[in-house]
Each structure stands twice: as structure tokens, then as C-alpha cells.
PDB file of C-alpha atoms in Angstrom:
ATOM      1  CA  MET A   1     162.119   1.736 202.881  1.00 90.00           C
ATOM      2  CA  LEU A   2     160.379  -1.810 203.205  1.00 96.00           C
ATOM      3  CA  THR A   3     159.201  -3.449 199.898  1.00 97.00           C
ATOM      4  CA  LEU A   4     157.498  -6.366 199.843  1.00 98.00           C
ATOM      5  CA  ARG A   5     156.869  -8.604 196.573  1.00 97.00           C
ATOM      6  CA  THR A   6     156.531 -11.977 195.257  1.00 97.00           C
ATOM      7  CA  LEU A   7     159.537 -13.733 195.301  1.00 98.00           C
ATOM      8  CA  THR A   8     160.617 -15.405 191.598  1.00 97.00           C
ATOM      9  CA  GLY A   9     163.270 -16.794 189.858  1.00 97.00           C
ATOM     10  CA  ASP A  10     165.830 -14.330 189.378  1.00 98.00           C
ATOM     11  CA  ASP A  11     165.547 -13.857 193.689  1.00 98.00           C
ATOM     12  CA  ALA A  12     167.342 -17.863 193.652  1.00 98.00           C
ATOM     13  CA  HIS A  13     170.297 -16.450 195.467  1.00 98.00           C
ATOM     14  CA  ALA A  14     169.327 -14.055 198.102  1.00 98.00           C
ATOM     15  CA  PHE A  15     166.148 -16.598 198.538  1.00 98.00           C
ATOM     16  CA  GLN A  16     168.524 -19.500 198.181  1.00 98.00           C
ATOM     17  CA  THR A  17     170.430 -17.730 201.153  1.00 98.00           C
ATOM     18  CA  LEU A  18     168.392 -16.963 203.415  1.00 98.00           C
ATOM     19  CA  ARG A  19     166.079 -20.228 203.800  1.00 98.00           C
ATOM     20  CA  ILE A  20     169.529 -21.971 204.265  1.00 97.00           C
ATOM     21  CA  ARG A  21     170.701 -18.894 207.129  1.00 97.00           C
ATOM     22  CA  ALA A  22     166.402 -20.051 208.049  1.00 97.00           C
ATOM     23  CA  LEU A  23     167.253 -23.563 208.329  1.00 97.00           C
ATOM     24  CA  LEU A  24     169.890 -23.341 209.967  1.00 97.00           C
ATOM     25  CA  ASP A  25     169.105 -20.972 213.342  1.00 95.00           C
ATOM     26  CA  HIS A  26     165.834 -22.918 213.897  1.00 96.00           C
ATOM     27  CA  PRO A  27     166.116 -25.990 213.502  1.00 95.00           C
ATOM     28  CA  GLU A  28     163.297 -27.400 214.874  1.00 95.00           C
ATOM     29  CA  ALA A  29     160.950 -25.096 213.544  1.00 94.00           C
ATOM     30  CA  PHE A  30     160.187 -26.561 209.884  1.00 94.00           C
ATOM     31  CA  GLY A  31     159.888 -29.178 207.408  1.00 92.00           C
ATOM     32  CA  MET A  32     163.015 -28.958 205.390  1.00 93.00           C
ATOM     33  CA  ASP A  33     166.630 -29.474 207.515  1.00 94.00           C
ATOM     34  CA  ALA A  34     169.618 -27.081 206.095  1.00 96.00           C
ATOM     35  CA  GLU A  35     170.875 -30.051 203.836  1.00 96.00           C
ATOM     36  CA  THR A  36     168.798 -30.976 201.627  1.00 96.00           C
ATOM     37  CA  GLN A  37     167.447 -27.115 200.655  1.00 97.00           C
ATOM     38  CA  GLN A  38     171.193 -27.163 200.419  1.00 96.00           C
ATOM     39  CA  GLN A  39     171.315 -29.798 198.007  1.00 97.00           C
ATOM     40  CA  LYS A  40     168.676 -28.255 195.200  1.00 96.00           C
ATOM     41  CA  SER A  41     170.907 -26.199 192.678  1.00 97.00           C
ATOM     42  CA  LEU A  42     170.419 -22.827 192.041  1.00 97.00           C
ATOM     43  CA  GLU A  43     169.045 -23.441 188.635  1.00 97.00           C
ATOM     44  CA  THR A  44     165.587 -25.187 190.461  1.00 97.00           C
ATOM     45  CA  VAL A  45     165.137 -23.285 193.322  1.00 98.00           C
ATOM     46  CA  ALA A  46     165.200 -20.493 190.100  1.00 98.00           C
ATOM     47  CA  GLN A  47     162.361 -23.007 188.690  1.00 98.00           C
ATOM     48  CA  GLU A  48     160.361 -23.336 191.713  1.00 97.00           C
ATOM     49  CA  LEU A  49     160.503 -19.241 192.347  1.00 98.00           C
ATOM     50  CA  ALA A  50     159.516 -18.790 188.902  1.00 97.00           C
ATOM     51  CA  ALA A  51     156.205 -21.501 188.700  1.00 96.00           C
ATOM     52  CA  SER A  52     154.993 -18.952 191.562  1.00 95.00           C
ATOM     53  CA  SER A  53     150.752 -18.257 190.842  1.00 94.00           C
ATOM     54  CA  LYS A  54     148.004 -15.680 192.336  1.00 93.00           C
ATOM     55  CA  GLU A  55     147.604 -19.713 195.036  1.00 93.00           C
ATOM     56  CA  SER A  56     151.181 -20.078 195.314  1.00 95.00           C
ATOM     57  CA  TYR A  57     154.396 -18.337 196.382  1.00 97.00           C
ATOM     58  CA  TRP A  58     156.775 -16.803 198.812  1.00 98.00           C
ATOM     59  CA  LEU A  59     156.369 -13.203 199.472  1.00 98.00           C
ATOM     60  CA  GLY A  60     159.780 -10.777 200.514  1.00 98.00           C
ATOM     61  CA  ALA A  61     159.966  -8.733 202.821  1.00 98.00           C
ATOM     62  CA  PHE A  62     163.013  -6.190 200.817  1.00 98.00           C
ATOM     63  CA  ASP A  63     165.515  -3.495 202.528  1.00 96.00           C
ATOM     64  CA  SER A  64     167.502  -3.107 200.502  1.00 92.00           C
ATOM     65  CA  GLU A  65     167.750  -6.435 201.015  1.00 97.00           C
ATOM     66  CA  LEU A  66     165.688  -9.942 200.926  1.00 98.00           C
ATOM     67  CA  VAL A  67     165.400  -9.681 205.218  1.00 98.00           C
ATOM     68  CA  GLY A  68     161.897 -11.960 205.225  1.00 98.00           C
ATOM     69  CA  MET A  69     160.212 -14.297 203.634  1.00 98.00           C
ATOM     70  CA  LEU A  70     156.998 -16.162 204.047  1.00 98.00           C
ATOM     71  CA  MET A  71     154.856 -18.431 201.801  1.00 97.00           C
ATOM     72  CA  PHE A  72     151.275 -19.875 201.017  1.00 97.00           C
ATOM     73  CA  ALA A  73     150.418 -22.399 199.534  1.00 95.00           C
ATOM     74  CA  ARG A  74     146.118 -22.263 198.398  1.00 92.00           C
ATOM     75  CA  TYR A  75     144.332 -26.261 198.655  1.00 89.00           C
ATOM     76  CA  ARG A  76     142.879 -27.024 195.415  1.00 85.00           C
ATOM     77  CA  GLY A  77     140.243 -28.798 194.755  1.00 82.00           C
ATOM     78  CA  SER A  78     136.631 -27.794 195.408  1.00 81.00           C
ATOM     79  CA  LYS A  79     135.729 -28.023 198.559  1.00 83.00           C
ATOM     80  CA  LEU A  80     139.000 -27.746 200.008  1.00 81.00           C
ATOM     81  CA  ARG A  81     139.921 -24.066 198.785  1.00 80.00           C
ATOM     82  CA  HIS A  82     138.731 -22.089 200.826  1.00 83.00           C
ATOM     83  CA  ARG A  83     141.674 -23.231 202.902  1.00 87.00           C
ATOM     84  CA  ALA A  84     145.072 -21.962 202.868  1.00 88.00           C
ATOM     85  CA  ILE A  85     148.996 -23.338 203.795  1.00 94.00           C
ATOM     86  CA  LEU A  86     151.287 -20.387 205.386  1.00 95.00           C
ATOM     87  CA  GLY A  87     153.789 -22.115 206.343  1.00 95.00           C
ATOM     88  CA  GLY A  88     158.345 -20.651 206.024  1.00 95.00           C
ATOM     89  CA  MET A  89     158.122 -17.283 207.541  1.00 97.00           C
ATOM     90  CA  TYR A  90     161.678 -15.398 208.520  1.00 98.00           C
ATOM     91  CA  VAL A  91     162.715 -12.828 209.427  1.00 98.00           C
ATOM     92  CA  LEU A  92     167.189 -12.196 209.409  1.00 98.00           C
ATOM     93  CA  PRO A  93     167.643 -11.575 213.459  1.00 97.00           C
ATOM     94  CA  GLU A  94     169.343  -8.664 213.443  1.00 96.00           C
ATOM     95  CA  ALA A  95     165.614  -6.964 211.403  1.00 97.00           C
ATOM     96  CA  ARG A  96     163.329  -8.078 213.655  1.00 97.00           C
ATOM     97  CA  LYS A  97     161.017  -5.866 216.400  1.00 97.00           C
ATOM     98  CA  GLN A  98     160.777  -3.932 213.574  1.00 96.00           C
ATOM     99  CA  GLY A  99     157.300  -4.424 211.939  1.00 97.00           C
ATOM    100  CA  ILE A 100     158.250  -6.975 208.704  1.00 98.00           C
ATOM    101  CA  GLY A 101     156.905 -10.347 210.294  1.00 97.00           C
ATOM    102  CA  LYS A 102     153.136  -9.096 210.581  1.00 97.00           C
ATOM    103  CA  ALA A 103     154.197  -6.772 207.296  1.00 98.00           C
ATOM    104  CA  LEU A 104     154.578 -10.659 205.265  1.00 98.00           C
ATOM    105  CA  LEU A 105     151.484 -11.511 207.346  1.00 97.00           C
ATOM    106  CA  THR A 106     148.793  -8.306 206.529  1.00 97.00           C
ATOM    107  CA  GLU A 107     150.165  -8.335 202.364  1.00 97.00           C
ATOM    108  CA  THR A 108     149.441 -12.101 202.125  1.00 96.00           C
ATOM    109  CA  LEU A 109     146.107 -12.845 204.184  1.00 95.00           C
ATOM    110  CA  GLY A 110     144.692  -9.489 202.114  1.00 95.00           C
ATOM    111  CA  GLN A 111     146.223 -11.131 199.354  1.00 94.00           C
ATOM    112  CA  ALA A 112     144.116 -14.656 200.860  1.00 92.00           C
ATOM    113  CA  LYS A 113     140.976 -12.695 201.241  1.00 91.00           C
ATOM    114  CA  ARG A 114     140.814 -11.026 197.577  1.00 90.00           C
ATOM    115  CA  LEU A 115     141.527 -14.580 196.243  1.00 83.00           C
TER     116      LEU A 115
END
């Protein structure tokens, strides 16, 4: 059963593993390279995930383990608060064609509308 939730510091290892795989599998699709992500300690990754808020977070898709993710970040400043960025989306190849990417996008857009 698929579960979607905001990633927390407790998800650092699973996130780091999936993020590095995404960066290695599709380096052309991301602004960060795998080497830079690999150099981040798990403590740093945990701190970054723990700093999540309703306006900036990683949404994870779990099917017994983390199989997909999507980042949401709302712009700051009164003139830009109506805008946000989605990025870093990745679903494990073996978990694709099951609607996980669509579920991540649908949930993130729903949360954005509630802002």
C-alpha cells in the first residue's frame, strides 16, 4: 500500500540512498551531481529534512520502503509568494508505471492550493 508523507530527519538514510541513485541514474535531469550529494553527511541530510515546513519539504512515497520523492519550495517575499518550485522528482524504475509519480504530484499540488 502506497503511503505519501513529508520526509523527516529519521528518513535521512533512505532519502540519501534514493537521492544518490536518482543523481547517478539521470545526471542530466538534476541540478546537483551525485558526488556533491555523496559528500553530505547523514547528519547534514537529517538536519535538512528536519527543517521542513509547509512551504518547503520533500514528499516521500513509501511502498514498504522509500520508492519516490518530490521537492516543493514556495518562494519567499510578498511579491513572489504565489509561486513555488517543484523539483528533484524521482521514482525507482522498478516502482514506475504504478501511478506513484502522479500521486506525488497530486498530493503536492493539493498541499500547495491549501497554502
